[in-house]
């Protein structure tokens, strides 16, 4: 089983400051033949379904603001919001798609300090 | 514009079968570049992938739920459906239908990638 563990569980950041969310996979999600990391990030606001932010660990989905960026490789990944906006308050999830049984992290709740 | 809409009973009794349907509009479910899936979220908790289906009927299921789930597709109605048997209170959740991008692995087969579209979700409560 691929277990995805996010840290921290919750985070409070001041407006305009940087927010960093981590995701660790129990096994590598880097596929050597294509050198791609099979990892995505989602944002879920209260009462809404999740929204895709990033795939291949660092490729932003169309329409996602460039203050959102993804990095990392192998088992350790980071979602960074460079300058937190009020509308970024949400729960963020990572997801691996390396295996046919996709799994999500437990989520990180991001709030305004 | 793609829309996915879940429908089905909001209340199911313990030991019975939960049945939900997702109606897809704005895209053909017979598209060769997507799988169609179900994900659930217990109240106040995280996301749990249930399973996904290709228009041909090929499926991937969460191993922890596999013995209880059946996902089917009806291309004529542009719908796909979920049945979850022998439900308990632990199956109470918001159930989302969604669209997966895929990657080809040869032989006309595909693996799941990320989820690029979600329905709004429907709350199903298991209670007598």
PDB file of N, CA and C in Angstrom, chain A residues 10-95:
ATOM      1  N   UNK A  10      -2.462  20.987  10.303  1.00  0.00           N
ATOM      2  CA  UNK A  10      -3.057  22.305  10.134  1.00  0.00           C
ATOM      3  C   UNK A  10      -1.961  23.358  10.218  1.00  0.00           C
ATOM      4  N   UNK A  11      -2.261  24.483   9.625  1.00  0.00           N
ATOM      5  CA  UNK A  11      -1.252  25.522   9.438  1.00  0.00           C
ATOM      6  C   UNK A  11      -1.950  26.875   9.415  1.00  0.00           C
ATOM      7  N   UNK A  12      -1.402  27.835  10.137  1.00  0.00           N
ATOM      8  CA  UNK A  12      -1.938  29.204  10.105  1.00  0.00           C
ATOM      9  C   UNK A  12      -0.830  30.139   9.639  1.00  0.00           C
ATOM     10  N   UNK A  13      -1.132  30.890   8.588  1.00  0.00           N
ATOM     11  CA  UNK A  13      -0.137  31.767   7.963  1.00  0.00           C
ATOM     12  C   UNK A  13      -0.754  33.157   7.777  1.00  0.00           C
ATOM     13  N   UNK A  14       0.055  34.178   7.931  1.00  0.00           N
ATOM     14  CA  UNK A  14      -0.434  35.547   7.738  1.00  0.00           C
ATOM     15  C   UNK A  14      -0.636  35.844   6.255  1.00  0.00           C
ATOM     16  N   UNK A  15      -1.584  36.721   5.974  1.00  0.00           N
ATOM     17  CA  UNK A  15      -1.806  37.136   4.595  1.00  0.00           C
ATOM     18  C   UNK A  15      -0.521  37.699   3.998  1.00  0.00           C
ATOM     19  N   UNK A  16      -0.231  37.270   2.755  1.00  0.00           N
ATOM     20  CA  UNK A  16       0.970  37.735   2.080  1.00  0.00           C
ATOM     21  C   UNK A  16       2.217  36.935   2.384  1.00  0.00           C
ATOM     22  N   UNK A  17       2.132  36.057   3.370  1.00  0.00           N
ATOM     23  CA  UNK A  17       3.283  35.236   3.730  1.00  0.00           C
ATOM     24  C   UNK A  17       3.264  33.912   2.965  1.00  0.00           C
ATOM     25  N   UNK A  18       4.366  33.175   3.076  1.00  0.00           N
ATOM     26  CA  UNK A  18       4.494  31.901   2.372  1.00  0.00           C
ATOM     27  C   UNK A  18       3.903  30.781   3.210  1.00  0.00           C
ATOM     28  N   UNK A  19       3.192  29.880   2.533  1.00  0.00           N
ATOM     29  CA  UNK A  19       2.664  28.679   3.178  1.00  0.00           C
ATOM     30  C   UNK A  19       3.291  27.460   2.520  1.00  0.00           C
ATOM     31  N   UNK A  20       3.717  26.518   3.338  1.00  0.00           N
ATOM     32  CA  UNK A  20       4.375  25.316   2.842  1.00  0.00           C
ATOM     33  C   UNK A  20       3.721  24.082   3.445  1.00  0.00           C
ATOM     34  N   UNK A  21       3.301  23.194   2.572  1.00  0.00           N
ATOM     35  CA  UNK A  21       2.657  21.944   2.980  1.00  0.00           C
ATOM     36  C   UNK A  21       3.477  20.783   2.431  1.00  0.00           C
ATOM     37  N   UNK A  22       3.716  19.801   3.272  1.00  0.00           N
ATOM     38  CA  UNK A  22       4.547  18.669   2.891  1.00  0.00           C
ATOM     39  C   UNK A  22       3.735  17.397   2.712  1.00  0.00           C
ATOM     40  N   UNK A  23       4.216  16.546   1.846  1.00  0.00           N
ATOM     41  CA  UNK A  23       3.585  15.258   1.576  1.00  0.00           C
ATOM     42  C   UNK A  23       4.679  14.223   1.416  1.00  0.00           C
ATOM     43  N   UNK A  24       4.577  13.154   2.167  1.00  0.00           N
ATOM     44  CA  UNK A  24       5.581  12.084   2.094  1.00  0.00           C
ATOM     45  C   UNK A  24       4.894  10.783   1.724  1.00  0.00           C
ATOM     46  N   UNK A  25       5.462  10.108   0.745  1.00  0.00           N
ATOM     47  CA  UNK A  25       4.931   8.822   0.301  1.00  0.00           C
ATOM     48  C   UNK A  25       5.725   7.688   0.938  1.00  0.00           C
ATOM     49  N   UNK A  26       5.029   6.597   1.268  1.00  0.00           N
ATOM     50  CA  UNK A  26       5.705   5.459   1.883  1.00  0.00           C
ATOM     51  C   UNK A  26       6.623   4.743   0.903  1.00  0.00           C
ATOM     52  N   UNK A  27       6.411   4.946  -0.389  1.00  0.00           N
ATOM     53  CA  UNK A  27       7.272   4.407  -1.439  1.00  0.00           C
ATOM     54  C   UNK A  27       7.441   5.479  -2.508  1.00  0.00           C
ATOM     55  N   UNK A  28       8.502   5.368  -3.252  1.00  0.00           N
ATOM     56  CA  UNK A  28       8.761   6.361  -4.286  1.00  0.00           C
ATOM     57  C   UNK A  28       7.662   6.372  -5.338  1.00  0.00           C
ATOM     58  N   UNK A  29       7.265   7.565  -5.761  1.00  0.00           N
ATOM     59  CA  UNK A  29       6.304   7.712  -6.852  1.00  0.00           C
ATOM     60  C   UNK A  29       6.992   8.206  -8.117  1.00  0.00           C
ATOM     61  N   UNK A  30       8.330   8.140  -8.113  1.00  0.00           N
ATOM     62  CA  UNK A  30       9.105   8.508  -9.295  1.00  0.00           C
ATOM     63  C   UNK A  30       9.239   7.291 -10.201  1.00  0.00           C
ATOM     64  N   UNK A  31       8.765   7.411 -11.426  1.00  0.00           N
ATOM     65  CA  UNK A  31       8.842   6.330 -12.405  1.00  0.00           C
ATOM     66  C   UNK A  31      10.056   6.589 -13.277  1.00  0.00           C
ATOM     67  N   UNK A  32      11.049   5.747 -13.121  1.00  0.00           N
ATOM     68  CA  UNK A  32      12.340   5.998 -13.772  1.00  0.00           C
ATOM     69  C   UNK A  32      12.285   6.098 -15.296  1.00  0.00           C
ATOM     70  N   UNK A  33      11.523   5.234 -15.986  1.00  0.00           N
ATOM     71  CA  UNK A  33      11.546   5.313 -17.458  1.00  0.00           C
ATOM     72  C   UNK A  33      11.137   6.664 -18.026  1.00  0.00           C
ATOM     73  N   UNK A  34      10.252   7.394 -17.359  1.00  0.00           N
ATOM     74  CA  UNK A  34       9.875   8.711 -17.886  1.00  0.00           C
ATOM     75  C   UNK A  34      10.300   9.849 -16.958  1.00  0.00           C
ATOM     76  N   UNK A  35      10.950   9.497 -15.845  1.00  0.00           N
ATOM     77  CA  UNK A  35      11.453  10.486 -14.888  1.00  0.00           C
ATOM     78  C   UNK A  35      10.360  11.435 -14.408  1.00  0.00           C
ATOM     79  N   UNK A  36       9.158  10.902 -14.230  1.00  0.00           N
ATOM     80  CA  UNK A  36       8.059  11.722 -13.743  1.00  0.00           C
ATOM     81  C   UNK A  36       7.632  11.240 -12.353  1.00  0.00           C
ATOM     82  N   UNK A  37       7.217  12.188 -11.543  1.00  0.00           N
ATOM     83  CA  UNK A  37       6.666  11.891 -10.232  1.00  0.00           C
ATOM     84  C   UNK A  37       5.144  11.878 -10.326  1.00  0.00           C
ATOM     85  N   UNK A  38       4.564  10.744  -9.937  1.00  0.00           N
ATOM     86  CA  UNK A  38       3.130  10.528 -10.140  1.00  0.00           C
ATOM     87  C   UNK A  38       2.364  11.040  -8.921  1.00  0.00           C
ATOM     88  N   UNK A  39       2.348  12.374  -8.795  1.00  0.00           N
ATOM     89  CA  UNK A  39       1.759  13.003  -7.629  1.00  0.00           C
ATOM     90  C   UNK A  39       0.988  14.246  -8.027  1.00  0.00           C
ATOM     91  N   UNK A  40      -0.201  14.412  -7.416  1.00  0.00           N
ATOM     92  CA  UNK A  40      -1.049  15.573  -7.663  1.00  0.00           C
ATOM     93  C   UNK A  40      -1.406  16.251  -6.341  1.00  0.00           C
ATOM     94  N   UNK A  41      -1.784  17.509  -6.461  1.00  0.00           N
ATOM     95  CA  UNK A  41      -2.258  18.293  -5.312  1.00  0.00           C
ATOM     96  C   UNK A  41      -3.646  18.854  -5.611  1.00  0.00           C
ATOM     97  N   UNK A  42      -4.496  18.878  -4.581  1.00  0.00           N
ATOM     98  CA  UNK A  42      -5.857  19.406  -4.699  1.00  0.00           C
ATOM     99  C   UNK A  42      -6.119  20.396  -3.571  1.00  0.00           C
ATOM    100  N   UNK A  43      -7.044  21.304  -3.858  1.00  0.00           N
ATOM    101  CA  UNK A  43      -7.523  22.269  -2.877  1.00  0.00           C
ATOM    102  C   UNK A  43      -9.012  22.031  -2.667  1.00  0.00           C
ATOM    103  N   UNK A  44      -9.442  21.965  -1.422  1.00  0.00           N
ATOM    104  CA  UNK A  44     -10.867  21.813  -1.137  1.00  0.00           C
ATOM    105  C   UNK A  44     -11.331  22.907  -0.180  1.00  0.00           C
ATOM    106  N   UNK A  45     -12.190  23.765  -0.684  1.00  0.00           N
ATOM    107  CA  UNK A  45     -12.787  24.809   0.144  1.00  0.00           C
ATOM    108  C   UNK A  45     -14.055  24.268   0.797  1.00  0.00           C
ATOM    109  N   UNK A  46     -14.468  24.863   1.922  1.00  0.00           N
ATOM    110  CA  UNK A  46     -15.641  24.354   2.639  1.00  0.00           C
ATOM    111  C   UNK A  46     -16.872  24.235   1.755  1.00  0.00           C
ATOM    112  N   UNK A  47     -17.516  23.078   1.823  1.00  0.00           N
ATOM    113  CA  UNK A  47     -18.747  22.850   1.086  1.00  0.00           C
ATOM    114  C   UNK A  47     -18.573  22.637  -0.397  1.00  0.00           C
ATOM    115  N   UNK A  48     -17.332  22.505  -0.840  1.00  0.00           N
ATOM    116  CA  UNK A  48     -17.066  22.326  -2.271  1.00  0.00           C
ATOM    117  C   UNK A  48     -16.310  21.025  -2.509  1.00  0.00           C
ATOM    118  N   UNK A  49     -16.375  20.518  -3.752  1.00  0.00           N
ATOM    119  CA  UNK A  49     -15.513  19.368  -4.073  1.00  0.00           C
ATOM    120  C   UNK A  49     -14.071  19.832  -4.202  1.00  0.00           C
ATOM    121  N   UNK A  50     -13.141  18.898  -4.167  1.00  0.00           N
ATOM    122  CA  UNK A  50     -11.736  19.260  -4.389  1.00  0.00           C
ATOM    123  C   UNK A  50     -11.532  19.834  -5.790  1.00  0.00           C
ATOM    124  N   UNK A  51     -10.477  20.609  -5.912  1.00  0.00           N
ATOM    125  CA  UNK A  51     -10.104  21.211  -7.189  1.00  0.00           C
ATOM    126  C   UNK A  51      -8.643  20.861  -7.462  1.00  0.00           C
ATOM    127  N   UNK A  52      -8.366  20.412  -8.664  1.00  0.00           N
ATOM    128  CA  UNK A  52      -7.003  20.070  -9.046  1.00  0.00           C
ATOM    129  C   UNK A  52      -6.146  21.320  -9.138  1.00  0.00           C
ATOM    130  N   UNK A  53      -4.986  21.275  -8.471  1.00  0.00           N
ATOM    131  CA  UNK A  53      -4.031  22.380  -8.549  1.00  0.00           C
ATOM    132  C   UNK A  53      -2.822  22.016  -9.396  1.00  0.00           C
ATOM    133  N   UNK A  54      -2.249  20.855  -9.110  1.00  0.00           N
ATOM    134  CA  UNK A  54      -0.947  20.480  -9.657  1.00  0.00           C
ATOM    135  C   UNK A  54      -0.924  18.988  -9.943  1.00  0.00           C
ATOM    136  N   UNK A  55      -0.286  18.596 -11.050  1.00  0.00           N
ATOM    137  CA  UNK A  55      -0.054  17.189 -11.370  1.00  0.00           C
ATOM    138  C   UNK A  55       1.392  17.031 -11.821  1.00  0.00           C
ATOM    139  N   UNK A  56       1.827  15.772 -11.963  1.00  0.00           N
ATOM    140  CA  UNK A  56       3.258  15.487 -12.201  1.00  0.00           C
ATOM    141  C   UNK A  56       4.129  16.239 -11.192  1.00  0.00           C
ATOM    142  N   UNK A  57       3.613  16.411  -9.993  1.00  0.00           N
ATOM    143  CA  UNK A  57       4.300  17.011  -8.848  1.00  0.00           C
ATOM    144  C   UNK A  57       4.553  18.499  -8.974  1.00  0.00           C
ATOM    145  N   UNK A  58       4.650  19.020 -10.205  1.00  0.00           N
ATOM    146  CA  UNK A  58       5.029  20.425 -10.342  1.00  0.00           C
ATOM    147  C   UNK A  58       4.352  21.156 -11.499  1.00  0.00           C
ATOM    148  N   UNK A  59       3.462  20.497 -12.228  1.00  0.00           N
ATOM    149  CA  UNK A  59       2.782  21.131 -13.355  1.00  0.00           C
ATOM    150  C   UNK A  59       1.468  21.731 -12.890  1.00  0.00           C
ATOM    151  N   UNK A  60       1.343  23.038 -13.009  1.00  0.00           N
ATOM    152  CA  UNK A  60       0.109  23.697 -12.589  1.00  0.00           C
ATOM    153  C   UNK A  60      -0.999  23.430 -13.579  1.00  0.00           C
ATOM    154  N   UNK A  61      -2.177  23.143 -13.057  1.00  0.00           N
ATOM    155  CA  UNK A  61      -3.359  23.019 -13.900  1.00  0.00           C
ATOM    156  C   UNK A  61      -3.696  24.383 -14.493  1.00  0.00           C
ATOM    157  N   UNK A  62      -4.269  24.377 -15.682  1.00  0.00           N
ATOM    158  CA  UNK A  62      -4.669  25.614 -16.326  1.00  0.00           C
ATOM    159  C   UNK A  62      -5.588  26.439 -15.424  1.00  0.00           C
ATOM    160  N   UNK A  63      -5.291  27.735 -15.314  1.00  0.00           N
ATOM    161  CA  UNK A  63      -6.121  28.623 -14.516  1.00  0.00           C
ATOM    162  C   UNK A  63      -5.721  28.742 -13.059  1.00  0.00           C
ATOM    163  N   UNK A  64      -4.795  27.914 -12.611  1.00  0.00           N
ATOM    164  CA  UNK A  64      -4.348  27.984 -11.215  1.00  0.00           C
ATOM    165  C   UNK A  64      -3.321  29.117 -11.078  1.00  0.00           C
ATOM    166  N   UNK A  65      -3.514  29.996 -10.112  1.00  0.00           N
ATOM    167  CA  UNK A  65      -2.585  31.132  -9.964  1.00  0.00           C
ATOM    168  C   UNK A  65      -1.146  30.678  -9.765  1.00  0.00           C
ATOM    169  N   UNK A  66      -0.209  31.478 -10.264  1.00  0.00           N
ATOM    170  CA  UNK A  66       1.189  31.052 -10.203  1.00  0.00           C
ATOM    171  C   UNK A  66       1.799  31.194  -8.814  1.00  0.00           C
ATOM    172  N   UNK A  67       1.022  31.678  -7.843  1.00  0.00           N
ATOM    173  CA  UNK A  67       1.538  31.647  -6.464  1.00  0.00           C
ATOM    174  C   UNK A  67       1.552  30.225  -5.902  1.00  0.00           C
ATOM    175  N   UNK A  68       0.860  29.309  -6.571  1.00  0.00           N
ATOM    176  CA  UNK A  68       0.881  27.893  -6.187  1.00  0.00           C
ATOM    177  C   UNK A  68       1.995  27.181  -6.964  1.00  0.00           C
ATOM    178  N   UNK A  69       2.848  26.473  -6.252  1.00  0.00           N
ATOM    179  CA  UNK A  69       3.879  25.704  -6.922  1.00  0.00           C
ATOM    180  C   UNK A  69       4.113  24.392  -6.189  1.00  0.00           C
ATOM    181  N   UNK A  70       4.506  23.385  -6.946  1.00  0.00           N
ATOM    182  CA  UNK A  70       4.801  22.084  -6.378  1.00  0.00           C
ATOM    183  C   UNK A  70       6.236  21.700  -6.659  1.00  0.00           C
ATOM    184  N   UNK A  71       6.839  21.000  -5.709  1.00  0.00           N
ATOM    185  CA  UNK A  71       8.213  20.565  -5.883  1.00  0.00           C
ATOM    186  C   UNK A  71       8.422  19.235  -5.180  1.00  0.00           C
ATOM    187  N   UNK A  72       9.607  18.675  -5.395  1.00  0.00           N
ATOM    188  CA  UNK A  72       9.966  17.419  -4.745  1.00  0.00           C
ATOM    189  C   UNK A  72      10.101  16.289  -5.731  1.00  0.00           C
ATOM    190  N   UNK A  73      10.608  15.163  -5.224  1.00  0.00           N
ATOM    191  CA  UNK A  73      10.806  13.995  -6.071  1.00  0.00           C
ATOM    192  C   UNK A  73      10.949  12.748  -5.208  1.00  0.00           C
ATOM    193  N   UNK A  74      10.558  11.618  -5.774  1.00  0.00           N
ATOM    194  CA  UNK A  74      10.726  10.356  -5.051  1.00  0.00           C
ATOM    195  C   UNK A  74       9.655  10.142  -4.002  1.00  0.00           C
ATOM    196  N   UNK A  75       9.971  10.467  -2.766  1.00  0.00           N
ATOM    197  CA  UNK A  75       9.021  10.270  -1.669  1.00  0.00           C
ATOM    198  C   UNK A  75       8.635  11.559  -0.949  1.00  0.00           C
ATOM    199  N   UNK A  76       9.300  12.647  -1.227  1.00  0.00           N
ATOM    200  CA  UNK A  76       9.063  13.887  -0.475  1.00  0.00           C
ATOM    201  C   UNK A  76       8.683  15.035  -1.391  1.00  0.00           C
ATOM    202  N   UNK A  77       7.532  15.638  -1.093  1.00  0.00           N
ATOM    203  CA  UNK A  77       6.970  16.666  -1.947  1.00  0.00           C
ATOM    204  C   UNK A  77       6.479  17.847  -1.124  1.00  0.00           C
ATOM    205  N   UNK A  78       6.409  18.998  -1.799  1.00  0.00           N
ATOM    206  CA  UNK A  78       5.986  20.225  -1.132  1.00  0.00           C
ATOM    207  C   UNK A  78       5.060  21.014  -2.039  1.00  0.00           C
ATOM    208  N   UNK A  79       3.989  21.517  -1.439  1.00  0.00           N
ATOM    209  CA  UNK A  79       3.128  22.507  -2.089  1.00  0.00           C
ATOM    210  C   UNK A  79       3.410  23.841  -1.419  1.00  0.00           C
ATOM    211  N   UNK A  80       3.733  24.826  -2.206  1.00  0.00           N
ATOM    212  CA  UNK A  80       4.048  26.142  -1.675  1.00  0.00           C
ATOM    213  C   UNK A  80       3.089  27.175  -2.236  1.00  0.00           C
ATOM    214  N   UNK A  81       2.554  27.997  -1.344  1.00  0.00           N
ATOM    215  CA  UNK A  81       1.788  29.173  -1.749  1.00  0.00           C
ATOM    216  C   UNK A  81       2.667  30.358  -1.416  1.00  0.00           C
ATOM    217  N   UNK A  82       3.102  31.082  -2.428  1.00  0.00           N
ATOM    218  CA  UNK A  82       4.175  32.066  -2.218  1.00  0.00           C
ATOM    219  C   UNK A  82       3.714  33.284  -1.423  1.00  0.00           C
ATOM    220  N   UNK A  83       2.472  33.672  -1.623  1.00  0.00           N
ATOM    221  CA  UNK A  83       1.936  34.850  -0.933  1.00  0.00           C
ATOM    222  C   UNK A  83       0.461  34.579  -0.650  1.00  0.00           C
ATOM    223  N   UNK A  84       0.183  34.196   0.583  1.00  0.00           N
ATOM    224  CA  UNK A  84      -1.149  33.708   0.930  1.00  0.00           C
ATOM    225  C   UNK A  84      -2.220  34.783   0.739  1.00  0.00           C
ATOM    226  N   UNK A  85      -3.285  34.381   0.058  1.00  0.00           N
ATOM    227  CA  UNK A  85      -4.457  35.237  -0.124  1.00  0.00           C
ATOM    228  C   UNK A  85      -5.613  34.673   0.704  1.00  0.00           C
ATOM    229  N   UNK A  86      -6.586  35.539   0.996  1.00  0.00           N
ATOM    230  CA  UNK A  86      -7.707  35.104   1.831  1.00  0.00           C
ATOM    231  C   UNK A  86      -8.458  33.928   1.203  1.00  0.00           C
ATOM    232  N   UNK A  87      -8.512  33.913  -0.127  1.00  0.00           N
ATOM    233  CA  UNK A  87      -9.262  32.853  -0.816  1.00  0.00           C
ATOM    234  C   UNK A  87      -8.534  31.514  -0.826  1.00  0.00           C
ATOM    235  N   UNK A  88      -7.330  31.473  -0.282  1.00  0.00           N
ATOM    236  CA  UNK A  88      -6.574  30.221  -0.247  1.00  0.00           C
ATOM    237  C   UNK A  88      -6.893  29.385   0.996  1.00  0.00           C
ATOM    238  N   UNK A  89      -7.731  29.914   1.878  1.00  0.00           N
ATOM    239  CA  UNK A  89      -8.144  29.135   3.048  1.00  0.00           C
ATOM    240  C   UNK A  89      -8.889  27.892   2.565  1.00  0.00           C
ATOM    241  N   UNK A  90      -8.372  26.739   2.938  1.00  0.00           N
ATOM    242  CA  UNK A  90      -8.900  25.489   2.387  1.00  0.00           C
ATOM    243  C   UNK A  90      -8.158  24.329   3.042  1.00  0.00           C
ATOM    244  N   UNK A  91      -8.592  23.117   2.680  1.00  0.00           N
ATOM    245  CA  UNK A  91      -7.834  21.919   3.016  1.00  0.00           C
ATOM    246  C   UNK A  91      -7.143  21.456   1.735  1.00  0.00           C
ATOM    247  N   UNK A  92      -5.881  21.093   1.865  1.00  0.00           N
ATOM    248  CA  UNK A  92      -5.083  20.678   0.716  1.00  0.00           C
ATOM    249  C   UNK A  92      -4.726  19.202   0.850  1.00  0.00           C
ATOM    250  N   UNK A  93      -4.843  18.478  -0.280  1.00  0.00           N
ATOM    251  CA  UNK A  93      -4.569  17.047  -0.307  1.00  0.00           C
ATOM    252  C   UNK A  93      -3.543  16.730  -1.385  1.00  0.00           C
ATOM    253  N   UNK A  94      -2.642  15.819  -1.064  1.00  0.00           N
ATOM    254  CA  UNK A  94      -1.813  15.233  -2.107  1.00  0.00           C
ATOM    255  C   UNK A  94      -2.401  13.870  -2.476  1.00  0.00           C
ATOM    256  N   UNK A  95      -2.055  13.394  -3.652  1.00  0.00           N
ATOM    257  CA  UNK A  95      -2.578  12.120  -4.154  1.00  0.00           C
ATOM    258  C   UNK A  95      -1.533  11.469  -5.034  1.00  0.00           C
TER     259      UNK A  95
END
